[in-house]
Amino acid sequence: MKVLLIGSGGREHALAWKISQSLHVKKIFCSPGNPGTMAIADNVDISPEDIPALLEFASKEGIDLTVVGPEVPLTLGIVDEFERMKLKVFGPKKNAAELEGSKIFAKQFMKRHKIPTGDFEVVESPDQANKMLSSGRFSFPVVIKADGLAAGKGVIICKNMPLAEKTINEIMTERKFGEAGNRVLIEEFLRGKEVSFIVITDGAVAVPLVTTMDHKAVYDGDKGPNTGGMGAISPSPYTDRRLFDEVMQTIVTPTITRLLEEGRKFKGVLYVGLMLTDQGPKVLEYNCRFGDPETQPQMLRLESDLVDLLMGSVEENLSRVKAKWSHKTSGCVVIASDGYPGPYQKGLVIKGLKNVMDIPGITIFHAGTKFQEGETYTNGGRVLNVCASENTLTETMTKIYETLPLISFEGMFYRSDIGVKKEENK
Ligand code: AMP
Ligand code: GLY
């Protein structure tokens, strides 16, 4: 079988790594991939958003399965286009991917179907927003979200009215996130522990992946602005069997069923971002793709064939597929460029990479890197993922943290508290 994997992050390297272990797979292409995927796949220089070029490549090359990593091509309708050409593709169609593409659609969907989530209002002008904020309906801190994809940066938690007014002005008047500022969500701030709950579904059956905990804030102690994720561990220390069943019954199953009833059959990865509140788990957001960096520790624990799961979703026979997971713990720490999640420099030479590749038990997944004339350079905000899987969380994290100082580039940083249990957000 020939597989085309779309994307270039740490998530895609981890997926390519696992797909390369599949007994069904003879060849993998990554578009565009990264220096890490180069070792196991042919990198093809096509942007994930260039759907016509991807279609042409998949048709010409006789690709048997296309796997879409990032959300943008999914919200642009890549699955609809591929299916129209009778090409097999893993992911939701455009109308189902709207669950991630429009935060307002997602909130209204949850409200319609009584899926637990925080209180919210939609506002369409700065004036309406400011009236709502000063009405006392929402207490501070309040959460303000631009509608649409803003590369994980369109969510702002405002501690007081002046900050909220400033945020509304930036989003709705100055258009910091472009069209995503046409309509804005004002949301109740939820307190608790955050858990990523991720399943693969064929539109009817859902196979849960092992639980993970992401670390979104840029600095230790959950300080600083949110990023795409600075590290993740699996299993999540906060999910037990009872909670797992509750989330499946009150959130995952109703989401998939109600979407189907609304004519938006959801196939692919359903990623539910949850807050474990005093009143039970509530949905913060939905994503329609694998998590990054959550996928990295998940793939380290997956013992069965990933392609069986992906094809089970595509061919709508997931009930016949069993996922087998290792009982070990796994972890991933992200190495980032100075300045991330703000502006950062690219093209800095990375030292020490060759030495750590051979350390037993350590797996390196590339993200924002570039290979040129025998050297590896930085090429993004999140640069590398250092991962391991050992019997206990302590052993896993010790192994990772012993390895990290062996890698270096100018201004590199990483969080030193990935996997440390956190107190609730205050
Ligand atoms: P989202 O992209 O909607 O998941 O938001 C990004 C991050 O902002 C989440 O992972 C949470 O850490 C935080 N967040 C979003 N919405 C809320 C909320 N209603 N209450 C508290 N924190 C939130
Ligand atoms: N790590 C967060 C995400 O993938 O959305």
Coordinates of C-alpha atoms and ligand atoms in Angstrom, one line a residue:
M1 CA 0.0 0.0 0.0
K2 CA 1.1 3.6 -0.7
V3 CA 0.3 6.2 1.9
L4 CA 0.4 10.0 1.5
L5 CA 0.7 11.9 4.8
I6 CA 0.0 15.6 4.7
G7 CA 1.8 18.0 7.1
S8 CA 5.2 18.7 8.5
G9 CA 5.1 18.9 12.3
G10 CA 6.1 16.6 15.1
R11 CA 2.6 15.0 14.9
E12 CA 3.2 14.1 11.3
H13 CA 6.7 12.7 12.0
A14 CA 5.2 10.5 14.8
L15 CA 2.4 9.3 12.5
A16 CA 4.8 8.6 9.6
W17 CA 7.0 6.7 12.1
K18 CA 4.1 4.5 13.2
I19 CA 2.7 4.1 9.7
S20 CA 6.2 2.9 8.5
Q21 CA 5.8 0.0 11.0
S22 CA 2.6 -1.2 9.3
L23 CA 2.7 -4.5 7.6
H24 CA 0.4 -3.1 4.9
V25 CA 2.6 -0.2 3.9
K26 CA 5.3 -0.4 1.1
K27 CA 5.8 3.3 0.6
I28 CA 5.1 6.6 2.4
F29 CA 5.1 10.1 0.9
C30 CA 5.0 13.2 3.1
S31 CA 3.9 16.5 1.8
P32 CA 5.9 18.5 2.7
G33 CA 7.3 16.4 5.6
N34 CA 10.4 17.4 7.5
P35 CA 14.0 16.2 7.9
G36 CA 12.7 13.5 10.3
T37 CA 10.2 12.0 7.9
M38 CA 12.9 12.0 5.2
A39 CA 14.4 8.9 6.8
I40 CA 11.2 6.9 6.4
A41 CA 9.3 8.5 3.6
D42 CA 9.8 10.5 0.4
N43 CA 9.2 14.1 1.1
V44 CA 7.2 15.8 -1.7
D45 CA 7.3 19.6 -1.8
I46 CA 3.5 20.4 -1.9
S47 CA 1.9 22.7 0.6
P48 CA -0.9 21.0 2.8
E49 CA -3.2 23.8 1.5
D50 CA -2.6 23.2 -2.2
I51 CA -5.5 20.7 -2.6
P52 CA -5.4 20.6 -6.4
A53 CA -1.7 19.7 -6.4
L54 CA -2.2 17.1 -3.7
L55 CA -5.1 15.5 -5.6
E56 CA -3.0 15.4 -8.8
F57 CA -0.1 13.8 -6.9
A58 CA -2.3 11.2 -5.2
S59 CA -4.0 10.2 -8.5
K60 CA -0.8 10.0 -10.5
E61 CA 1.1 8.1 -7.8
G62 CA -1.8 5.7 -7.1
I63 CA -2.0 6.5 -3.4
D64 CA -4.1 4.0 -1.5
L65 CA -4.6 6.1 1.6
T66 CA -4.1 9.8 2.3
V67 CA -3.8 10.9 5.9
V68 CA -4.4 14.6 6.7
G69 CA -2.5 15.9 9.7
P70 CA -3.4 19.6 10.1
E71 CA -6.8 21.2 10.4
V72 CA -6.6 23.8 7.6
P73 CA -6.9 21.4 4.6
L74 CA -9.7 19.6 6.4
T75 CA -11.7 22.8 7.0
L76 CA -11.0 23.7 3.3
G77 CA -12.7 20.5 2.2
I78 CA -9.8 18.3 1.2
V79 CA -11.7 15.1 2.1
D80 CA -14.7 16.1 0.0
E81 CA -12.3 16.7 -3.0
F82 CA -10.5 13.4 -2.6
E83 CA -13.7 11.4 -2.2
R84 CA -15.1 13.0 -5.3
M85 CA -12.1 11.5 -7.2
K86 CA -12.7 8.1 -5.4
L87 CA -9.5 8.4 -3.4
K88 CA -9.4 7.0 0.1
V89 CA -8.6 9.7 2.6
F90 CA -8.6 9.8 6.4
G91 CA -10.4 12.8 8.0
P92 CA -13.7 14.5 8.3
K93 CA -15.5 16.3 5.4
K94 CA -15.7 20.0 5.4
N95 CA -19.2 20.2 7.1
A96 CA -18.0 18.0 9.9
A97 CA -14.6 19.8 10.3
E98 CA -16.6 22.9 11.0
L99 CA -16.7 21.6 14.6
E100 CA -13.1 22.9 14.8
G101 CA -13.3 25.6 12.0
S102 CA -16.0 27.6 13.8
K103 CA -15.9 27.9 17.5
I104 CA -19.4 29.5 17.3
F105 CA -20.8 26.5 15.4
A106 CA -19.3 24.2 18.0
K107 CA -20.7 26.1 20.9
Q108 CA -24.2 26.3 19.4
F109 CA -24.1 22.6 18.4
M110 CA -23.3 21.7 22.1
K111 CA -26.1 24.0 23.4
R112 CA -28.6 22.5 20.9
H113 CA -27.8 19.0 22.1
K114 CA -27.1 19.6 25.8
I115 CA -23.5 18.5 25.5
P116 CA -21.8 19.9 28.7
T117 CA -19.8 23.1 28.0
G118 CA -19.4 26.5 29.6
D119 CA -22.0 29.3 29.2
F120 CA -21.4 31.7 26.2
E121 CA -22.7 34.5 24.1
V122 CA -22.0 35.4 20.5
V123 CA -21.4 39.1 19.7
E124 CA -21.2 40.7 16.3
S125 CA -19.9 44.2 17.1
P126 CA -17.5 45.9 19.6
D127 CA -20.5 47.8 21.0
Q128 CA -22.5 44.6 21.6
A129 CA -19.4 43.0 23.1
N130 CA -18.8 45.8 25.5
K131 CA -22.4 45.9 26.6
M132 CA -22.4 42.2 27.2
L133 CA -19.1 42.4 29.2
S134 CA -20.3 45.2 31.4
S135 CA -23.8 43.6 32.0
G136 CA -22.5 41.4 34.8
R137 CA -23.7 38.3 32.9
F138 CA -20.1 36.9 32.9
S139 CA -17.8 37.3 35.9
F140 CA -14.1 37.9 35.4
P141 CA -11.9 36.3 34.3
V142 CA -13.8 36.0 31.1
V143 CA -12.7 34.2 27.9
I144 CA -12.8 35.9 24.5
K145 CA -12.5 33.9 21.3
A146 CA -12.2 34.9 17.7
D147 CA -14.4 32.7 15.5
G148 CA -12.3 30.5 13.2
L149 CA -8.8 29.2 13.0
A150 CA -6.2 31.6 14.5
A151 CA -3.4 29.1 14.8
G152 CA -4.2 28.5 18.5
K153 CA -3.8 32.2 19.3
G154 CA -7.4 33.4 19.1
V155 CA -8.3 32.6 22.7
I156 CA -7.7 35.3 25.2
I157 CA -8.4 35.1 28.9
C158 CA -9.2 38.5 30.3
K159 CA -8.8 39.2 34.0
N160 CA -10.7 42.5 34.1
M161 CA -12.9 44.9 32.0
P162 CA -10.0 47.1 30.6
L163 CA -8.2 44.0 29.3
A164 CA -11.5 42.6 27.8
E165 CA -12.2 46.0 26.1
K166 CA -8.7 46.0 24.7
T167 CA -9.0 42.5 23.4
I168 CA -12.4 43.2 21.8
N169 CA -10.8 46.2 20.1
E170 CA -7.8 44.1 18.8
I171 CA -10.0 41.3 17.4
M172 CA -13.1 43.2 16.1
T173 CA -11.7 46.6 15.2
E174 CA -8.0 46.1 14.4
R175 CA -8.7 42.7 13.0
K176 CA -5.7 41.0 14.6
F177 CA -7.0 37.6 13.4
G178 CA -8.5 38.9 10.1
E179 CA -12.0 37.6 9.3
A180 CA -12.0 35.5 12.5
G181 CA -12.9 38.8 14.1
N182 CA -16.3 39.2 12.4
R183 CA -18.0 37.4 15.2
V184 CA -16.7 36.8 18.7
L185 CA -17.5 34.4 21.5
I186 CA -17.6 35.5 25.1
E187 CA -17.3 32.5 27.3
E188 CA -17.5 31.6 31.0
F189 CA -14.1 30.8 32.3
L190 CA -14.0 27.2 33.4
R191 CA -11.8 26.1 36.3
G192 CA -10.3 22.7 36.7
K193 CA -7.8 20.3 35.2
E194 CA -7.4 20.2 31.4
V195 CA -7.5 16.8 29.6
S196 CA -7.3 16.0 25.9
F197 CA -9.7 13.2 25.0
I198 CA -9.1 11.8 21.5
V199 CA -10.9 9.1 19.5
I200 CA -10.8 7.7 16.0
T201 CA -14.3 7.4 14.6
D202 CA -16.0 6.1 11.4
G203 CA -19.1 8.2 12.0
A204 CA -20.7 5.7 14.3
V205 CA -18.2 3.7 16.3
A206 CA -15.5 5.5 18.3
V207 CA -12.1 3.9 19.3
P208 CA -10.6 6.0 22.1
L209 CA -6.8 6.6 22.0
V210 CA -4.9 6.4 25.2
T211 CA -5.4 9.6 27.3
T212 CA -2.9 12.4 27.3
M213 CA -2.2 15.6 29.1
D214 CA -0.9 18.5 27.1
H215 CA 1.0 21.5 28.6
K216 CA -0.2 24.5 26.7
A217 CA 1.4 27.5 28.4
V218 CA 4.9 28.5 27.2
Y219 CA 6.7 28.6 30.6
D220 CA 7.1 26.4 33.7
G221 CA 4.2 26.5 36.2
D222 CA 1.8 27.1 33.3
K223 CA 3.0 30.7 33.1
G224 CA 3.0 32.8 29.9
P225 CA 0.8 32.8 26.8
N226 CA -0.6 29.6 25.3
T227 CA 1.2 27.7 22.6
G228 CA 0.3 24.8 20.4
G229 CA 1.6 22.6 23.2
M230 CA 5.0 22.4 24.9
G231 CA 4.9 18.8 25.9
A232 CA 2.6 15.9 26.7
I233 CA 2.4 12.7 28.7
S234 CA 0.3 9.6 28.5
P235 CA -1.7 8.4 30.3
S236 CA -3.2 11.6 31.7
P237 CA -2.8 11.5 35.5
Y238 CA -6.4 12.8 35.9
T239 CA -8.5 10.3 33.9
D240 CA -9.8 7.1 35.6
R241 CA -12.2 4.5 34.3
R242 CA -15.3 6.3 35.7
L243 CA -14.4 9.6 34.1
F244 CA -13.5 7.8 30.8
D245 CA -16.9 6.2 30.7
E246 CA -18.6 9.5 31.6
V247 CA -16.8 11.4 28.8
M248 CA -17.7 8.7 26.2
Q249 CA -21.4 8.7 27.3
T250 CA -22.1 12.4 27.8
I251 CA -19.8 13.9 25.3
V252 CA -18.1 11.7 22.6
T253 CA -21.1 9.5 21.7
P254 CA -23.7 12.3 21.6
T255 CA -21.3 14.4 19.5
I256 CA -20.9 11.8 16.9
T257 CA -24.5 10.7 16.9
R258 CA -26.0 14.2 16.8
L259 CA -23.5 15.2 14.0
L260 CA -24.7 12.2 12.0
E261 CA -28.4 13.2 12.5
E262 CA -27.5 16.8 11.3
G263 CA -26.1 15.3 8.1
R264 CA -22.5 16.0 9.1
K265 CA -21.1 12.4 9.5
F266 CA -17.8 12.8 11.4
K267 CA -15.0 10.5 10.3
G268 CA -11.4 10.7 11.4
V269 CA -10.0 12.0 14.6
L270 CA -12.4 13.7 17.1
Y271 CA -10.3 15.5 19.6
V272 CA -12.2 16.9 22.6
G273 CA -10.4 19.4 24.8
L274 CA -12.0 19.0 28.3
M275 CA -12.0 20.9 31.5
L276 CA -12.7 18.7 34.5
T277 CA -14.8 21.0 36.5
D278 CA -16.6 20.6 39.9
Q279 CA -19.8 19.9 37.9
G280 CA -18.1 17.2 35.8
P281 CA -16.2 17.3 32.5
K282 CA -17.1 20.2 30.1
V283 CA -16.0 20.7 26.5
L284 CA -13.5 23.6 26.0
E285 CA -13.1 23.0 22.3
Y286 CA -13.3 20.3 19.6
N287 CA -10.5 19.6 17.1
C288 CA -11.0 17.5 14.0
R289 CA -7.4 16.1 13.9
F290 CA -4.7 14.5 15.9
G291 CA -3.1 16.6 18.7
D292 CA 0.4 18.0 18.5
P293 CA 2.3 17.1 20.7
E294 CA -0.3 14.5 22.1
T295 CA 0.2 12.2 19.1
Q296 CA 3.9 11.7 19.9
P297 CA 3.4 9.9 23.3
Q298 CA 0.3 8.2 21.9
M299 CA 2.2 6.6 19.0
L300 CA 4.9 5.5 21.3
R301 CA 2.3 3.5 23.2
L302 CA 0.3 2.1 20.2
E303 CA 1.3 -1.6 19.8
S304 CA -1.2 -2.5 17.0
D305 CA -1.2 -1.3 13.4
L306 CA -2.2 2.3 13.0
V307 CA -3.2 1.8 9.4
D308 CA -5.9 -0.7 10.5
L309 CA -7.4 2.0 12.6
L310 CA -7.2 4.6 9.9
M311 CA -8.7 2.3 7.3
G312 CA -11.4 1.2 9.7
S313 CA -12.5 4.8 9.9
V314 CA -12.2 5.4 6.1
E315 CA -14.1 2.2 5.3
E316 CA -16.6 2.6 8.1
N317 CA -15.9 -0.8 9.8
L318 CA -14.0 0.3 12.9
S319 CA -16.0 -2.1 15.1
R320 CA -13.8 -4.8 13.6
V321 CA -10.6 -3.1 14.6
K322 CA -9.0 -3.5 18.0
A323 CA -6.4 -1.0 19.2
K324 CA -3.7 -2.5 21.5
W325 CA -1.7 -0.2 23.8
S326 CA 1.3 -0.6 25.9
H327 CA 0.8 -0.3 29.6
K328 CA 3.9 1.9 29.9
T329 CA 4.0 5.6 30.4
S330 CA 5.2 7.9 27.6
G331 CA 6.2 11.5 27.4
C332 CA 7.3 14.2 25.0
V333 CA 9.1 17.5 25.7
V334 CA 9.1 20.2 22.9
I335 CA 12.2 22.2 22.2
A336 CA 11.3 25.6 21.0
S337 CA 12.9 28.7 19.5
D338 CA 13.6 31.8 21.5
G339 CA 10.5 34.1 21.2
Y340 CA 7.9 31.4 20.5
P341 CA 4.9 31.7 20.5
G342 CA 5.8 35.2 19.3
P343 CA 8.2 36.0 16.5
Y344 CA 11.4 33.9 16.5
Q345 CA 14.5 33.5 14.3
K346 CA 14.9 30.6 11.9
G347 CA 18.1 29.0 10.4
L348 CA 20.1 28.4 13.5
V349 CA 22.3 25.4 13.4
I350 CA 21.2 22.5 15.8
K351 CA 24.1 20.7 17.5
G352 CA 24.1 17.3 19.2
L353 CA 21.3 15.8 17.3
K354 CA 23.3 12.8 15.9
N355 CA 24.4 11.8 19.4
V356 CA 21.0 11.6 20.9
M357 CA 19.4 9.7 18.0
D358 CA 21.3 6.6 19.2
I359 CA 20.4 6.8 22.8
P360 CA 18.4 3.6 23.6
G361 CA 14.8 4.4 24.6
I362 CA 14.9 7.9 23.2
T363 CA 12.8 8.8 20.1
I364 CA 13.3 12.2 18.4
F365 CA 10.5 13.6 16.3
H366 CA 11.3 16.6 14.2
A367 CA 9.0 19.6 13.8
G368 CA 10.4 22.9 12.6
T369 CA 13.7 21.8 11.3
K370 CA 15.5 22.0 7.9
F371 CA 18.3 19.9 6.5
Q372 CA 21.0 21.5 4.4
E373 CA 24.4 20.3 3.3
G374 CA 24.8 17.9 6.2
E375 CA 23.5 20.2 9.0
T376 CA 20.1 20.5 10.6
Y377 CA 18.8 24.0 11.2
T378 CA 15.8 25.5 13.1
N379 CA 12.9 26.3 10.8
G380 CA 9.9 26.9 13.2
G381 CA 8.8 27.8 16.7
R382 CA 8.5 24.2 17.9
V383 CA 11.6 22.6 16.6
L384 CA 12.1 19.1 18.0
N385 CA 10.3 16.6 20.2
V386 CA 12.3 14.5 22.6
C387 CA 10.2 11.4 23.6
A388 CA 10.5 8.3 25.6
S389 CA 8.4 5.5 27.0
E390 CA 9.3 3.7 30.3
N391 CA 7.5 1.8 33.0
T392 CA 6.8 4.8 35.2
L393 CA 6.3 8.5 34.6
T394 CA 9.4 9.3 36.7
E395 CA 11.6 7.0 34.6
T396 CA 10.2 8.4 31.4
M397 CA 10.7 12.0 32.3
T398 CA 14.1 11.4 33.8
K399 CA 15.2 9.8 30.5
I400 CA 13.9 12.7 28.5
Y401 CA 15.4 15.4 30.8
E402 CA 18.8 13.7 30.8
T403 CA 18.8 13.8 27.0
L404 CA 17.6 17.4 26.4
P405 CA 20.9 19.2 27.5
L406 CA 22.8 17.2 24.8
I407 CA 20.9 19.1 22.1
S408 CA 21.7 22.8 21.6
F409 CA 21.0 25.8 19.4
E410 CA 21.1 29.5 20.1
G411 CA 18.2 30.6 22.3
M412 CA 16.6 27.1 22.5
F413 CA 14.3 26.5 25.5
Y414 CA 11.9 23.9 26.8
R415 CA 9.7 23.5 29.9
S416 CA 11.4 21.7 32.7
D417 CA 8.1 20.6 34.4
I418 CA 6.4 18.4 31.8
G419 CA 4.7 15.6 33.5
V420 CA 4.7 17.2 36.9
K421 CA 1.1 17.1 38.4
K422 CA -0.5 20.5 38.3
E423 CA -2.8 22.3 40.7
E424 CA -6.1 23.5 39.3
N425 CA -5.9 26.8 37.4
K426 CA -7.0 29.7 39.7
Ligands
AMP1 P1 -9.3 26.5 22.7 O1 -8.5 26.7 21.5 O2 -10.7 26.9 22.6 O3 -9.1 25.1 23.3 O4 -8.5 27.3 23.8 C1 -7.2 27.2 24.1 C2 -6.9 27.1 25.6 O5 -7.5 28.2 26.3 C3 -7.6 25.9 26.2 O6 -6.8 24.8 26.0 C4 -7.7 26.3 27.6 O7 -6.5 26.2 28.3 C5 -8.0 27.8 27.5 N1 -9.5 28.0 27.5 C6 -10.3 28.0 26.4 N2 -11.6 28.2 26.8 C7 -11.6 28.3 28.1 C8 -12.6 28.5 29.1 N3 -13.9 28.6 28.7 N4 -12.3 28.5 30.4 C9 -11.0 28.3 30.7 N5 -9.9 28.2 29.9 C10 -10.2 28.1 28.6
GLY2 N1 -1.8 20.4 21.6 C1 -3.0 21.0 21.3 C2 -3.6 20.7 20.0 O1 -3.1 19.8 19.3 O2 -4.6 21.3 19.7

